[in-house]
Amino acid sequence: MSRLVVVSNRVADLTDPVQSGGLAVALRDALESRGGLWFGWDGNTVPSGTRIPPKITKISGVTTVTLPMTQRDYREYYVGFSNSVLWPMLHYRLDLVKFKSGYLKGYKRVNSKFADALVPFLKPDDIIWVHDFHLFPLGAELRKRGCRQRIGFFLHIPFCPPEILAAAPENEWLVRTLFAYDLVGFQTITDLENFRRYVEVHGGGSTDDVGVTSAFGARTSIACFPIGIDTEAFQAMASSPEGQARVRQFRKRILPRQLIIGVDRLDYTKGLPDRLRAFARLLELYPENRKTVTFMQIAAPTREDVVAYGDIRAELEQLSGAINGRFGDFDWTPLRYIHRHVPRDTLAVLFGQSQVGFVSPLRDGMNLVAKEYVAAQDSRNPGVLVLSKFAGAAEALKEAVIVNPYDVDEMAESLQKALRMPLKQRQQRQKALMATIRKHDVHEWQQNFLNALAKAPIATEPGSHETGRMGDPALLPDGL
Ligand code: ADP
């Protein structure tokens, strides 16, 4: 079997099984079974001009190769083009996009540096899997350096409609770089359709029945691979006796019978302000919930160097104070807003002991919290998932209570419905949701992608010989 090389912006900490998310675990499994290599940034920054060789570490058969980033690269590639242009844009938030000179150059520079640093580690028959929006052009950079291996790309976040993407600087170049990959994977049908539309409109493209897309004079395969979680492991974590005991203690201290839980990175895509407003509206419309329901919102700090994240934090602090001031009493804090990272096993138990999982992103590639909430439920007395129709997860989790995250009143009504849902109905919904997330877990996702990559027709320029690679300089479409 070919060796697997995973490339992502950051390399997960493979030594910490409790803190590693499902993605890290699934990729580690795949890497371990093939004796693979994981390449990416180590999370550190160094002064510009510093040259530090990549650090090589070996953990149970997996080699990680990591490198620091210069402060300038961090500013321009990471905070800049990745998180202040691509992230908001691909989440349909043109209003939050900040273009600055240097961002795009920095993005191109770091992708080129990644390619330079990676190439010496590659073997001719490796399979290379590149992850996410930070690294769109990495495949093209590798091809420029003569790499002929199979290379796949998976986009973990949404792919916005072409009308929005058209506002990005050099958007055609960006999309065209994806044609250096043999396979491009998306989370949902919506994302896949947006991509198809983009290449039709801007690249004179078309897609055949098996997902081979031709555009910009090049060809690649596209398909949809909705990511899952490590369902069994999360379920086991939710029922660990130590975790249960810890949370039971805390549950005794907070009076209310029912708990609504929200868990997110503190990101403007997560719809947090309207989520808090919906809870306030629930208390207004249905006062019987006062003193009997608490909403716990855990929001982990993230990307604090990006201005828009400071704004959303201030808004939430103001809102949570206003809600508690208005509805709270000596013996009841309606909203518990926690701005902190929480250990995964504690989260799992908290999910299991909450009557409602409230997941209301304005736009989300998938949303794994929705799946984790389902995995953590006790099938005999399960809670109810209230889920935004704009989370990728809503394409499969049809038995959740689906809401429009922009409609505060509708969300309040849905919370009431969830809090009052009869046991039988909760059990039926849970059974169906659980069957879905068991079948389509992160291990299946990883296998499906790698199988499809192994089988995908090699990306070529139309008309060129099948054995030709886009790595041949003569075959590269303009601009790659
Ligand atoms: P995103 O990738 O945009 O952050 P997802 O819902 O897909 O959103 O994945 C988030 C992951 O991070 C989940 O595994 C979730 O459990 C974890 N997570 C989110 N918030 C916290 C927190 N406050 N503490 C610990 N883990 C968190």
XYZ file of C-alpha atoms and ligand atoms in Angstrom:
507
model
C 0.000 0.000 0.000
C 1.297 3.492 -0.821
C 2.454 5.635 2.031
C 0.041 8.419 3.020
C 1.275 11.986 3.379
C -1.152 14.363 5.081
C -0.588 18.098 4.779
C -2.550 20.615 6.819
C -1.928 24.092 8.152
C -1.403 22.712 11.664
C -0.325 19.236 12.674
C -2.491 17.805 15.456
C -0.888 16.690 18.706
C -0.921 12.931 18.246
C 0.245 12.280 21.793
C -2.990 13.382 23.457
C -5.841 10.989 22.626
C -8.355 12.753 24.908
C -7.854 16.207 23.432
C -7.473 15.100 19.819
C -10.638 15.623 17.821
C -12.125 12.924 15.603
C -10.310 14.243 12.546
C -6.891 13.883 14.178
C -7.762 10.389 15.338
C -9.023 9.277 11.924
C -6.013 10.672 10.124
C -3.682 9.151 12.694
C -5.356 5.746 12.119
C -4.874 6.074 8.378
C -1.285 7.242 8.837
C -0.466 4.453 11.300
C -1.860 1.749 9.042
C 0.220 2.985 6.103
C 3.280 4.209 8.020
C 2.606 7.782 7.009
C 3.844 11.330 7.365
C 1.990 14.457 8.570
C 3.382 17.812 7.500
C 2.450 21.324 8.621
C 3.050 24.374 10.813
C 4.079 23.762 14.425
C 2.042 26.713 15.730
C 5.119 28.832 16.616
C 6.292 32.069 15.066
C 9.872 33.241 14.656
C 11.293 36.637 13.633
C 11.294 37.234 9.886
C 14.466 36.040 8.241
C 15.055 33.238 10.772
C 15.722 29.883 9.124
C 14.854 26.844 11.193
C 14.924 23.377 9.601
C 11.754 21.257 9.851
C 11.409 19.256 13.059
C 10.943 15.533 12.552
C 9.196 13.469 15.231
C 8.128 9.852 15.167
C 5.126 8.708 17.228
C 3.871 5.122 16.926
C 4.762 4.697 13.283
C 3.699 8.188 12.224
C 6.300 10.780 11.289
C 5.374 14.410 11.839
C 7.342 17.097 10.057
C 6.656 20.564 11.390
C 8.076 24.015 10.814
C 7.566 27.391 12.459
C 6.303 30.412 10.551
C 7.867 33.842 10.405
C 5.905 36.641 12.059
C 5.345 38.195 8.648
C 4.020 34.934 7.207
C 1.751 34.569 10.227
C 0.379 38.085 9.680
C -0.048 37.891 5.934
C -0.832 34.230 5.229
C -2.550 33.084 8.431
C -4.249 36.080 10.041
C -4.447 37.855 6.685
C -5.419 35.937 3.578
C -6.549 32.728 5.306
C -8.550 34.135 8.205
C -9.461 37.650 7.092
C -10.241 36.903 3.426
C -10.890 33.235 2.698
C -12.597 32.258 5.947
C -15.257 35.026 5.911
C -15.662 34.846 2.123
C -16.183 31.091 1.954
C -18.668 31.432 4.848
C -20.650 33.949 2.712
C -19.518 36.930 4.849
C -18.233 39.442 2.333
C -19.021 42.166 4.870
C -16.223 40.868 7.119
C -13.566 40.394 4.462
C -10.488 42.591 4.971
C -8.196 42.889 1.976
C -4.766 44.315 2.637
C -1.803 44.528 0.386
C 0.570 41.728 1.182
C -2.086 39.188 2.196
C -2.309 37.399 -1.149
C 1.439 37.561 -1.669
C 1.938 36.097 1.803
C -0.521 33.307 1.040
C 1.289 32.405 -2.163
C 4.674 32.682 -0.427
C 3.786 30.310 2.414
C 2.270 27.739 0.055
C 5.446 27.870 -1.942
C 7.568 27.529 1.236
C 5.465 24.544 2.342
C 6.087 22.900 -1.028
C 9.830 23.567 -0.843
C 10.016 22.093 2.646
C 7.829 19.082 1.842
C 9.326 17.910 -1.444
C 12.540 16.427 0.074
C 10.394 14.148 2.254
C 8.275 12.742 -0.603
C 8.638 9.327 -2.231
C 7.500 8.689 -5.801
C 4.587 6.402 -4.912
C 3.218 8.419 -1.961
C -0.430 9.409 -1.843
C -0.689 13.034 -0.729
C -3.780 14.436 1.002
C -3.899 18.218 1.406
C -6.393 19.742 3.848
C -8.356 22.931 3.826
C -8.511 26.503 2.657
C -5.057 27.547 3.835
C -3.518 25.324 1.180
C -5.548 25.669 -2.048
C -2.406 26.307 -4.165
C -0.161 23.718 -2.510
C -0.958 21.023 -5.098
C -0.014 23.361 -7.936
C 3.203 24.303 -6.120
C 4.081 20.629 -5.737
C 3.352 19.969 -9.426
C 5.634 22.885 -10.346
C 8.388 21.084 -8.482
C 7.812 17.945 -10.519
C 5.616 15.951 -8.123
C 3.733 13.260 -10.020
C 2.143 11.535 -7.050
C -1.604 11.323 -6.615
C -2.661 14.409 -4.700
C -6.104 14.975 -3.215
C -7.578 18.049 -1.549
C -10.406 18.251 0.975
C -12.143 21.504 1.855
C -13.403 21.394 5.458
C -15.352 24.636 5.221
C -18.120 25.758 2.833
C -17.491 26.714 -0.776
C -19.493 29.899 -1.289
C -21.583 30.717 -4.387
C -19.648 32.118 -7.368
C -21.346 35.507 -7.011
C -19.572 35.897 -3.651
C -16.263 34.325 -4.591
C -16.010 36.637 -7.581
C -15.202 39.439 -5.112
C -11.963 37.778 -3.953
C -8.699 39.032 -5.401
C -7.446 36.640 -8.083
C -10.350 34.284 -7.454
C -9.912 32.599 -10.825
C -6.300 31.823 -10.021
C -7.400 30.411 -6.668
C -9.984 28.042 -8.149
C -7.755 27.119 -11.027
C -5.082 25.900 -8.576
C -7.518 23.184 -7.480
C -7.151 21.583 -10.896
C -3.642 20.486 -9.933
C -5.265 17.895 -7.635
C -6.513 14.514 -8.840
C -9.501 14.740 -6.493
C -11.178 17.688 -4.780
C -13.555 16.802 -1.935
C -16.309 18.952 -0.431
C -18.456 18.565 2.679
C -21.901 18.926 1.105
C -23.836 18.867 -2.144
C -24.381 22.612 -1.773
C -20.615 23.216 -1.764
C -20.095 20.896 -4.707
C -22.823 22.679 -6.672
C -21.327 26.085 -5.876
C -17.982 24.892 -7.180
C -19.557 23.470 -10.338
C -21.353 26.730 -10.949
C -18.168 28.710 -10.430
C -16.226 26.702 -13.004
C -19.123 26.840 -15.457
C -19.412 30.610 -15.215
C -15.754 31.577 -14.874
C -13.857 28.677 -16.446
C -16.157 27.617 -19.278
C -16.352 24.332 -17.398
C -18.574 21.280 -17.330
C -18.841 18.203 -15.116
C -19.654 14.707 -16.356
C -21.798 12.054 -14.627
C -18.915 10.609 -12.631
C -17.770 13.967 -11.280
C -14.917 14.732 -13.658
C -14.837 18.490 -14.107
C -13.142 20.148 -17.032
C -12.465 23.876 -16.895
C -9.698 26.412 -17.479
C -8.305 23.928 -19.992
C -7.664 21.397 -17.203
C -9.450 18.487 -15.578
C -10.003 17.103 -12.070
C -12.480 14.924 -10.170
C -14.840 16.412 -7.626
C -17.031 14.651 -5.057
C -18.783 15.118 -1.778
C -17.436 13.465 1.424
C -19.398 14.635 4.478
C -17.072 14.338 7.463
C -18.182 12.444 10.567
C -16.919 12.018 14.107
C -15.371 9.090 15.934
C -18.858 8.127 17.061
C -17.990 5.117 19.208
C -15.159 6.861 21.030
C -17.284 9.923 21.762
C -20.165 7.785 22.976
C -17.791 5.938 25.305
C -16.404 9.233 26.623
C -19.923 10.452 27.423
C -20.590 7.440 29.609
C -17.269 7.328 31.484
C -18.042 6.954 35.223
C -15.480 9.604 36.296
C -16.850 12.158 33.855
C -20.416 11.431 34.897
C -19.568 11.864 38.581
C -17.845 15.209 37.898
C -20.789 16.622 36.005
C -23.407 15.229 38.427
C -21.781 17.286 41.198
C -22.031 20.431 39.157
C -25.581 19.636 38.006
C -26.652 19.504 41.664
C -25.367 23.020 42.176
C -27.340 24.519 39.309
C -30.964 24.387 40.276
C -32.851 24.027 36.987
C -34.148 20.707 35.781
C -33.394 21.328 32.156
C -30.166 22.341 30.491
C -29.718 23.725 26.989
C -26.128 23.510 25.784
C -24.177 25.287 23.061
C -20.484 24.573 22.395
C -18.478 26.401 19.744
C -15.306 28.212 18.988
C -16.146 31.891 19.513
C -16.574 32.555 15.816
C -18.911 34.963 14.029
C -20.054 32.125 11.774
C -21.636 30.301 14.705
C -24.650 32.601 15.077
C -24.025 33.166 18.782
C -25.679 36.581 19.317
C -28.989 35.453 17.817
C -28.697 32.165 19.694
C -28.541 34.105 22.972
C -31.416 36.329 21.829
C -33.477 33.238 21.015
C -32.972 31.983 24.553
C -34.081 35.349 25.944
C -37.117 35.201 23.665
C -37.935 31.724 24.971
C -38.035 33.121 28.497
C -40.225 35.992 27.329
C -42.701 33.900 25.333
C -42.823 30.946 27.718
C -42.226 32.216 31.258
C -42.760 28.706 32.669
C -39.134 28.094 31.684
C -37.879 30.709 34.110
C -35.969 29.041 36.933
C -36.442 25.629 35.334
C -34.136 26.013 32.330
C -30.531 27.158 32.085
C -28.647 27.776 28.877
C -24.944 27.007 29.044
C -22.945 28.449 26.172
C -19.318 27.382 26.066
C -17.341 29.438 23.558
C -13.670 28.621 23.178
C -11.268 31.507 22.418
C -9.996 31.415 18.857
C -8.074 33.558 16.334
C -7.820 36.459 18.750
C -5.431 38.310 16.419
C -8.277 38.852 13.925
C -10.260 42.052 14.622
C -13.714 40.586 13.879
C -13.218 38.070 16.706
C -12.709 40.817 19.288
C -15.956 42.430 18.116
C -18.038 39.274 18.495
C -16.560 38.624 21.931
C -17.528 42.098 23.154
C -21.040 41.691 21.729
C -21.562 38.369 23.511
C -20.294 39.652 26.838
C -22.682 42.581 26.612
C -25.603 40.362 25.596
C -25.068 37.729 28.258
C -24.834 40.402 30.933
C -28.072 41.965 29.698
C -29.940 38.637 29.669
C -28.827 37.637 33.155
C -29.534 41.129 34.464
C -33.034 41.064 33.053
C -34.141 37.518 33.910
C -31.778 36.314 36.666
C -32.706 35.904 40.316
C -30.937 35.118 43.614
C -31.362 31.415 43.025
C -31.110 31.245 39.218
C -28.582 32.280 36.596
C -30.429 31.853 33.292
C -27.370 31.982 31.047
C -23.974 30.527 31.833
C -21.572 31.941 29.332
C -18.138 30.338 29.522
C -15.325 31.709 27.375
C -12.922 28.818 27.713
C -11.626 25.619 26.228
C -13.160 22.628 28.022
C -11.675 19.094 28.100
C -13.372 16.862 25.542
C -14.434 14.233 28.063
C -16.163 16.911 30.150
C -17.917 18.187 27.025
C -19.100 14.686 26.164
C -20.655 14.222 29.597
C -22.197 17.709 29.552
C -23.800 16.944 26.185
C -25.212 13.715 27.600
C -26.768 15.529 30.542
C -28.328 18.354 28.513
C -31.907 18.179 27.337
C -31.270 20.341 24.283
C -28.185 20.720 22.074
C -28.469 24.149 20.459
C -26.374 24.423 17.279
C -27.240 27.466 15.209
C -24.403 28.511 12.890
C -25.170 31.048 10.171
C -23.019 28.913 7.881
C -20.854 25.916 8.733
C -18.929 23.409 6.620
C -20.288 20.501 8.646
C -20.471 21.205 12.411
C -19.132 18.312 14.402
C -20.650 19.527 17.668
C -24.080 18.537 16.295
C -22.846 14.987 15.754
C -21.061 14.873 19.113
C -24.254 15.931 20.870
C -26.159 13.052 19.255
C -23.388 10.541 20.053
C -23.464 11.533 23.732
C -27.191 10.917 24.294
C -28.627 8.101 26.360
C -31.003 6.303 23.975
C -33.444 5.613 26.834
C -33.918 9.280 27.653
C -32.269 11.311 24.897
C -32.054 15.058 24.514
C -33.093 16.919 21.372
C -30.774 18.478 18.786
C -31.878 21.913 17.538
C -29.850 22.471 14.380
C -29.383 25.302 11.889
C -30.399 24.504 8.347
C -27.173 26.227 7.261
C -24.878 23.731 8.989
C -23.524 21.106 6.580
C -24.663 18.521 9.131
C -28.313 19.386 8.394
C -28.038 17.636 4.997
C -27.892 14.292 6.828
C -29.315 14.932 10.314
C -32.887 15.361 9.135
C -34.474 14.180 12.394
C -33.060 17.145 14.327
C -35.349 20.109 14.956
C -34.191 22.228 12.035
C -34.162 26.019 12.464
C -33.377 29.191 10.572
C -30.543 30.774 12.605
C -31.549 34.273 11.478
C -35.086 33.942 12.858
C -34.972 34.521 16.615
C -38.692 33.887 17.176
C -38.648 30.625 15.254
C -35.631 29.464 17.258
C -37.428 30.307 20.527
C -40.457 28.266 19.391
C -38.185 25.384 18.430
C -36.454 25.447 21.811
C -39.850 25.225 23.482
C -40.802 22.320 21.227
C -37.529 20.550 22.063
C -37.884 21.101 25.810
C -41.425 19.707 25.730
C -40.937 16.872 23.251
C -42.528 13.593 24.419
C -40.155 10.753 25.258
C -41.310 8.491 22.420
C -40.658 11.114 19.793
C -37.244 11.904 21.270
C -36.330 8.228 21.199
C -37.432 7.814 17.577
C -35.467 10.829 16.420
C -32.406 9.781 18.406
C -32.481 6.276 16.927
C -32.490 7.614 13.383
C -29.809 10.254 14.080
C -27.581 7.753 15.824
C -27.875 5.293 12.939
C -26.706 8.026 10.565
C -23.691 9.129 12.587
C -22.685 5.533 13.319
C -22.763 4.588 9.661
C -21.078 7.731 8.417
C -18.326 8.206 10.953
C -14.919 9.781 10.476
C -13.292 6.439 9.695
C -15.712 5.864 6.814
C -15.049 9.422 5.607
C -11.308 8.897 5.576
C -11.589 5.560 3.768
C -14.054 6.896 1.201
C -11.804 9.818 0.354
C -8.664 7.729 0.033
C -10.448 5.048 -2.043
C -11.810 7.710 -4.365
C -8.378 9.328 -4.644
C -6.798 5.991 -5.525
C -9.403 5.478 -8.271
C -9.747 9.033 -9.574
C -8.677 9.546 -13.166
C -5.389 11.424 -13.218
C -5.901 15.168 -13.588
C -4.727 16.260 -17.037
C -5.217 18.943 -19.548
C -7.956 17.816 -21.946
C -6.480 16.245 -25.025
C -3.181 15.394 -23.389
C -2.074 11.798 -22.954
C -3.600 10.076 -19.899
C -0.198 9.245 -18.455
C 0.856 12.882 -18.560
C 0.772 14.737 -15.253
C -0.023 18.305 -14.507
C 3.463 18.271 -12.986
C 4.911 18.338 -16.465
C 5.606 22.031 -16.961
C 4.281 21.661 -20.509
C 0.933 20.455 -19.185
C 0.390 23.111 -16.575
C -2.545 25.370 -17.342
C -1.664 29.042 -17.535
C -0.858 30.575 -14.216
C -0.231 27.387 -12.252
P -15.252 24.283 13.862
O -14.405 23.277 13.130
O -15.708 25.442 13.036
O -14.656 24.745 15.140
P -16.961 22.012 14.523
O -18.239 21.977 15.290
O -16.978 21.259 13.259
O -16.599 23.535 14.296
O -15.780 21.403 15.407
C -15.445 21.978 16.634
C -14.699 20.968 17.499
O -14.097 21.669 18.581
C -15.634 19.928 18.109
O -14.981 18.700 18.189
C -15.918 20.497 19.498
O -16.197 19.528 20.488
C -14.634 21.221 19.821
N -14.908 22.402 20.670
C -15.684 23.450 20.366
N -15.735 24.324 21.409
C -14.975 23.814 22.365
C -14.637 24.228 23.698
N -15.104 25.356 24.246
N -13.827 23.438 24.413
C -13.363 22.294 23.865
N -13.637 21.837 22.649
C -14.435 22.581 21.893
